[in-house]
Amino acid sequence: MLPVARAALNLAVRGIQHAAVRQAHRKHEPNFHDKYGTLVLLGGAAVFTTVWGYVLTQLGMEWGLSPVGRITPREWRE
């Protein structure tokens, strides 16, 4: 390996090692996900459950194993 390339590689490795050490000794500051992650997840689950609960109860679908003979068209409203 050429001495110039070896020196450049050594500097790059030293910079990466220095950044890793500096980051390892830093105090952990909570970010958005640490602060609100669980709240956002629970809110999304509540909205999902509410919307699908509404859709499934207000759709007017007859539940059964076979829809043959059970689904009839509604009369057209004029």
Short mmCIF file of N, CA and C in Angstrom, two decimals:
data_model
loop_
_atom_site.label_atom_id
_atom_site.label_comp_id
_atom_site.label_asym_id
_atom_site.label_seq_id
_atom_site.Cartn_x
_atom_site.Cartn_y
_atom_site.Cartn_z
N MET A 1 0.85 -1.18 0.00
CA MET A 1 0.00 0.00 0.00
C MET A 1 0.90 1.24 0.00
N LEU A 2 0.49 2.23 -0.73
CA LEU A 2 1.27 3.46 -0.80
C LEU A 2 1.25 4.18 0.55
N PRO A 3 2.33 4.83 0.92
CA PRO A 3 2.36 5.52 2.21
C PRO A 3 1.28 6.60 2.34
N VAL A 4 0.96 7.29 1.25
CA VAL A 4 -0.05 8.35 1.31
C VAL A 4 -1.43 7.73 1.57
N ALA A 5 -1.73 6.63 0.87
CA ALA A 5 -3.01 5.97 1.06
C ALA A 5 -3.11 5.39 2.47
N ARG A 6 -2.02 4.82 2.96
CA ARG A 6 -2.02 4.26 4.31
C ARG A 6 -2.25 5.36 5.35
N ALA A 7 -1.63 6.51 5.17
CA ALA A 7 -1.81 7.63 6.10
C ALA A 7 -3.24 8.14 6.06
N ALA A 8 -3.82 8.22 4.87
CA ALA A 8 -5.20 8.69 4.75
C ALA A 8 -6.16 7.70 5.41
N LEU A 9 -5.93 6.41 5.20
CA LEU A 9 -6.76 5.39 5.83
C LEU A 9 -6.64 5.44 7.34
N ASN A 10 -5.43 5.64 7.83
CA ASN A 10 -5.20 5.72 9.27
C ASN A 10 -5.92 6.93 9.86
N LEU A 11 -5.92 8.05 9.16
CA LEU A 11 -6.63 9.24 9.64
C LEU A 11 -8.15 9.00 9.67
N ALA A 12 -8.65 8.33 8.66
CA ALA A 12 -10.08 8.05 8.60
C ALA A 12 -10.48 7.13 9.75
N VAL A 13 -9.68 6.11 10.00
CA VAL A 13 -9.99 5.17 11.09
C VAL A 13 -9.92 5.88 12.42
N ARG A 14 -8.91 6.73 12.61
CA ARG A 14 -8.80 7.48 13.86
C ARG A 14 -9.99 8.40 14.07
N GLY A 15 -10.46 9.04 12.99
CA GLY A 15 -11.62 9.92 13.10
C GLY A 15 -12.87 9.16 13.49
N ILE A 16 -13.05 7.97 12.93
CA ILE A 16 -14.22 7.14 13.26
C ILE A 16 -14.13 6.68 14.71
N GLN A 17 -12.93 6.26 15.15
CA GLN A 17 -12.76 5.81 16.52
C GLN A 17 -12.99 6.96 17.50
N HIS A 18 -12.49 8.14 17.15
CA HIS A 18 -12.68 9.31 18.01
C HIS A 18 -14.17 9.67 18.13
N ALA A 19 -14.89 9.62 17.03
CA ALA A 19 -16.33 9.92 17.07
C ALA A 19 -17.08 8.88 17.89
N ALA A 20 -16.69 7.61 17.78
CA ALA A 20 -17.36 6.56 18.55
C ALA A 20 -17.11 6.73 20.04
N VAL A 21 -15.89 7.07 20.43
CA VAL A 21 -15.58 7.28 21.85
C VAL A 21 -16.33 8.50 22.37
N ARG A 22 -16.35 9.55 21.58
CA ARG A 22 -17.03 10.77 22.00
C ARG A 22 -18.53 10.52 22.18
N GLN A 23 -19.11 9.72 21.29
CA GLN A 23 -20.53 9.44 21.37
C GLN A 23 -20.84 8.50 22.54
N ALA A 24 -19.93 7.59 22.85
CA ALA A 24 -20.15 6.63 23.93
C ALA A 24 -20.18 7.32 25.29
N HIS A 25 -19.44 8.42 25.44
CA HIS A 25 -19.37 9.09 26.73
C HIS A 25 -20.39 10.20 26.89
N ARG A 26 -21.21 10.40 25.88
CA ARG A 26 -22.22 11.43 25.94
C ARG A 26 -23.43 10.94 26.72
N LYS A 27 -24.09 11.82 27.43
CA LYS A 27 -25.31 11.44 28.13
C LYS A 27 -26.43 11.26 27.12
N HIS A 28 -27.29 10.28 27.39
CA HIS A 28 -28.40 10.00 26.47
C HIS A 28 -29.50 11.02 26.68
N GLU A 29 -29.82 11.75 25.62
CA GLU A 29 -30.93 12.70 25.67
C GLU A 29 -32.13 12.07 24.98
N PRO A 30 -33.29 12.07 25.63
CA PRO A 30 -34.47 11.45 24.99
C PRO A 30 -34.89 12.21 23.74
N ASN A 31 -35.18 11.47 22.69
CA ASN A 31 -35.66 12.09 21.46
C ASN A 31 -37.18 11.95 21.39
N PHE A 32 -37.74 12.27 20.25
CA PHE A 32 -39.20 12.23 20.10
C PHE A 32 -39.76 10.84 20.39
N HIS A 33 -39.09 9.80 19.87
CA HIS A 33 -39.58 8.44 20.04
C HIS A 33 -39.51 7.99 21.49
N ASP A 34 -38.48 8.43 22.20
CA ASP A 34 -38.39 8.08 23.61
C ASP A 34 -39.49 8.76 24.42
N LYS A 35 -39.79 10.00 24.06
CA LYS A 35 -40.79 10.76 24.81
C LYS A 35 -42.22 10.34 24.48
N TYR A 36 -42.53 10.20 23.20
CA TYR A 36 -43.92 10.05 22.78
C TYR A 36 -44.21 8.76 22.03
N GLY A 37 -43.25 7.86 21.90
CA GLY A 37 -43.43 6.66 21.10
C GLY A 37 -44.60 5.79 21.55
N THR A 38 -44.66 5.52 22.85
CA THR A 38 -45.73 4.67 23.37
C THR A 38 -47.08 5.35 23.23
N LEU A 39 -47.12 6.64 23.47
CA LEU A 39 -48.37 7.39 23.37
C LEU A 39 -48.89 7.39 21.93
N VAL A 40 -48.00 7.59 20.98
CA VAL A 40 -48.40 7.57 19.57
C VAL A 40 -48.88 6.17 19.17
N LEU A 41 -48.19 5.14 19.63
CA LEU A 41 -48.59 3.77 19.32
C LEU A 41 -49.97 3.46 19.90
N LEU A 42 -50.21 3.82 21.14
CA LEU A 42 -51.52 3.56 21.75
C LEU A 42 -52.62 4.39 21.09
N GLY A 43 -52.31 5.62 20.71
CA GLY A 43 -53.29 6.45 20.01
C GLY A 43 -53.65 5.86 18.66
N GLY A 44 -52.67 5.39 17.93
CA GLY A 44 -52.93 4.76 16.64
C GLY A 44 -53.75 3.50 16.79
N ALA A 45 -53.45 2.70 17.82
CA ALA A 45 -54.23 1.48 18.05
C ALA A 45 -55.67 1.82 18.41
N ALA A 46 -55.88 2.88 19.18
CA ALA A 46 -57.24 3.28 19.55
C ALA A 46 -58.03 3.76 18.33
N VAL A 47 -57.40 4.55 17.48
CA VAL A 47 -58.07 5.03 16.27
C VAL A 47 -58.38 3.86 15.34
N PHE A 48 -57.43 2.95 15.17
CA PHE A 48 -57.62 1.78 14.33
C PHE A 48 -58.81 0.95 14.83
N THR A 49 -58.85 0.69 16.12
CA THR A 49 -59.93 -0.12 16.70
C THR A 49 -61.27 0.59 16.57
N THR A 50 -61.30 1.89 16.80
CA THR A 50 -62.55 2.65 16.71
C THR A 50 -63.09 2.67 15.28
N VAL A 51 -62.23 2.95 14.33
CA VAL A 51 -62.67 3.03 12.93
C VAL A 51 -63.17 1.68 12.45
N TRP A 52 -62.42 0.62 12.70
CA TRP A 52 -62.85 -0.70 12.24
C TRP A 52 -64.07 -1.18 13.00
N GLY A 53 -64.18 -0.83 14.28
CA GLY A 53 -65.39 -1.18 15.02
C GLY A 53 -66.62 -0.52 14.42
N TYR A 54 -66.49 0.75 14.05
CA TYR A 54 -67.59 1.46 13.42
C TYR A 54 -67.94 0.83 12.06
N VAL A 55 -66.92 0.57 11.26
CA VAL A 55 -67.16 0.01 9.93
C VAL A 55 -67.85 -1.35 10.03
N LEU A 56 -67.38 -2.20 10.90
CA LEU A 56 -67.93 -3.55 11.00
C LEU A 56 -69.33 -3.58 11.60
N THR A 57 -69.66 -2.62 12.46
CA THR A 57 -70.99 -2.62 13.06
C THR A 57 -72.01 -1.85 12.23
N GLN A 58 -71.59 -0.90 11.42
CA GLN A 58 -72.52 -0.08 10.67
C GLN A 58 -72.64 -0.48 9.20
N LEU A 59 -71.94 -1.49 8.80
CA LEU A 59 -71.91 -1.87 7.39
C LEU A 59 -73.19 -2.57 6.96
N GLY A 60 -73.86 -3.24 7.87
CA GLY A 60 -75.09 -3.93 7.53
C GLY A 60 -74.85 -5.26 6.84
N MET A 61 -73.72 -5.86 7.09
CA MET A 61 -73.40 -7.13 6.46
C MET A 61 -73.94 -8.27 7.33
N GLU A 62 -74.49 -9.27 6.69
CA GLU A 62 -74.95 -10.46 7.40
C GLU A 62 -73.78 -11.42 7.49
N TRP A 63 -73.39 -11.79 8.69
CA TRP A 63 -72.23 -12.64 8.88
C TRP A 63 -72.64 -14.11 8.86
N GLY A 64 -71.90 -14.90 8.14
CA GLY A 64 -72.14 -16.33 8.07
C GLY A 64 -71.05 -16.98 7.25
N LEU A 65 -71.05 -18.30 7.21
CA LEU A 65 -70.00 -18.99 6.47
C LEU A 65 -70.20 -18.88 4.97
N SER A 66 -71.45 -18.92 4.52
CA SER A 66 -71.71 -18.85 3.09
C SER A 66 -72.72 -17.74 2.81
N PRO A 67 -72.40 -16.83 1.91
CA PRO A 67 -73.32 -15.74 1.61
C PRO A 67 -74.40 -16.11 0.59
N VAL A 68 -74.42 -17.34 0.13
CA VAL A 68 -75.36 -17.74 -0.91
C VAL A 68 -76.78 -17.64 -0.35
N GLY A 69 -77.61 -16.86 -1.02
CA GLY A 69 -79.00 -16.70 -0.60
C GLY A 69 -79.20 -15.73 0.54
N ARG A 70 -78.16 -15.18 1.11
CA ARG A 70 -78.30 -14.25 2.24
C ARG A 70 -78.16 -12.80 1.81
N ILE A 71 -77.38 -12.57 0.80
CA ILE A 71 -77.16 -11.19 0.36
C ILE A 71 -78.19 -10.87 -0.71
N THR A 72 -79.04 -9.90 -0.41
CA THR A 72 -80.03 -9.46 -1.36
C THR A 72 -79.84 -7.98 -1.59
N PRO A 73 -80.02 -7.52 -2.79
CA PRO A 73 -79.85 -6.09 -3.06
C PRO A 73 -80.92 -5.27 -2.35
N ARG A 74 -80.54 -4.11 -1.87
CA ARG A 74 -81.47 -3.19 -1.24
C ARG A 74 -82.30 -2.49 -2.31
N GLU A 75 -83.48 -2.06 -1.94
CA GLU A 75 -84.33 -1.32 -2.87
C GLU A 75 -83.71 0.05 -3.11
N TRP A 76 -83.80 0.50 -4.35
CA TRP A 76 -83.26 1.80 -4.71
C TRP A 76 -84.16 2.90 -4.19
N ARG A 77 -83.54 3.89 -3.55
CA ARG A 77 -84.30 5.04 -3.03
C ARG A 77 -84.35 6.13 -4.08
N GLU A 78 -85.55 6.59 -4.40
CA GLU A 78 -85.67 7.64 -5.41
C GLU A 78 -86.12 8.93 -4.80
#
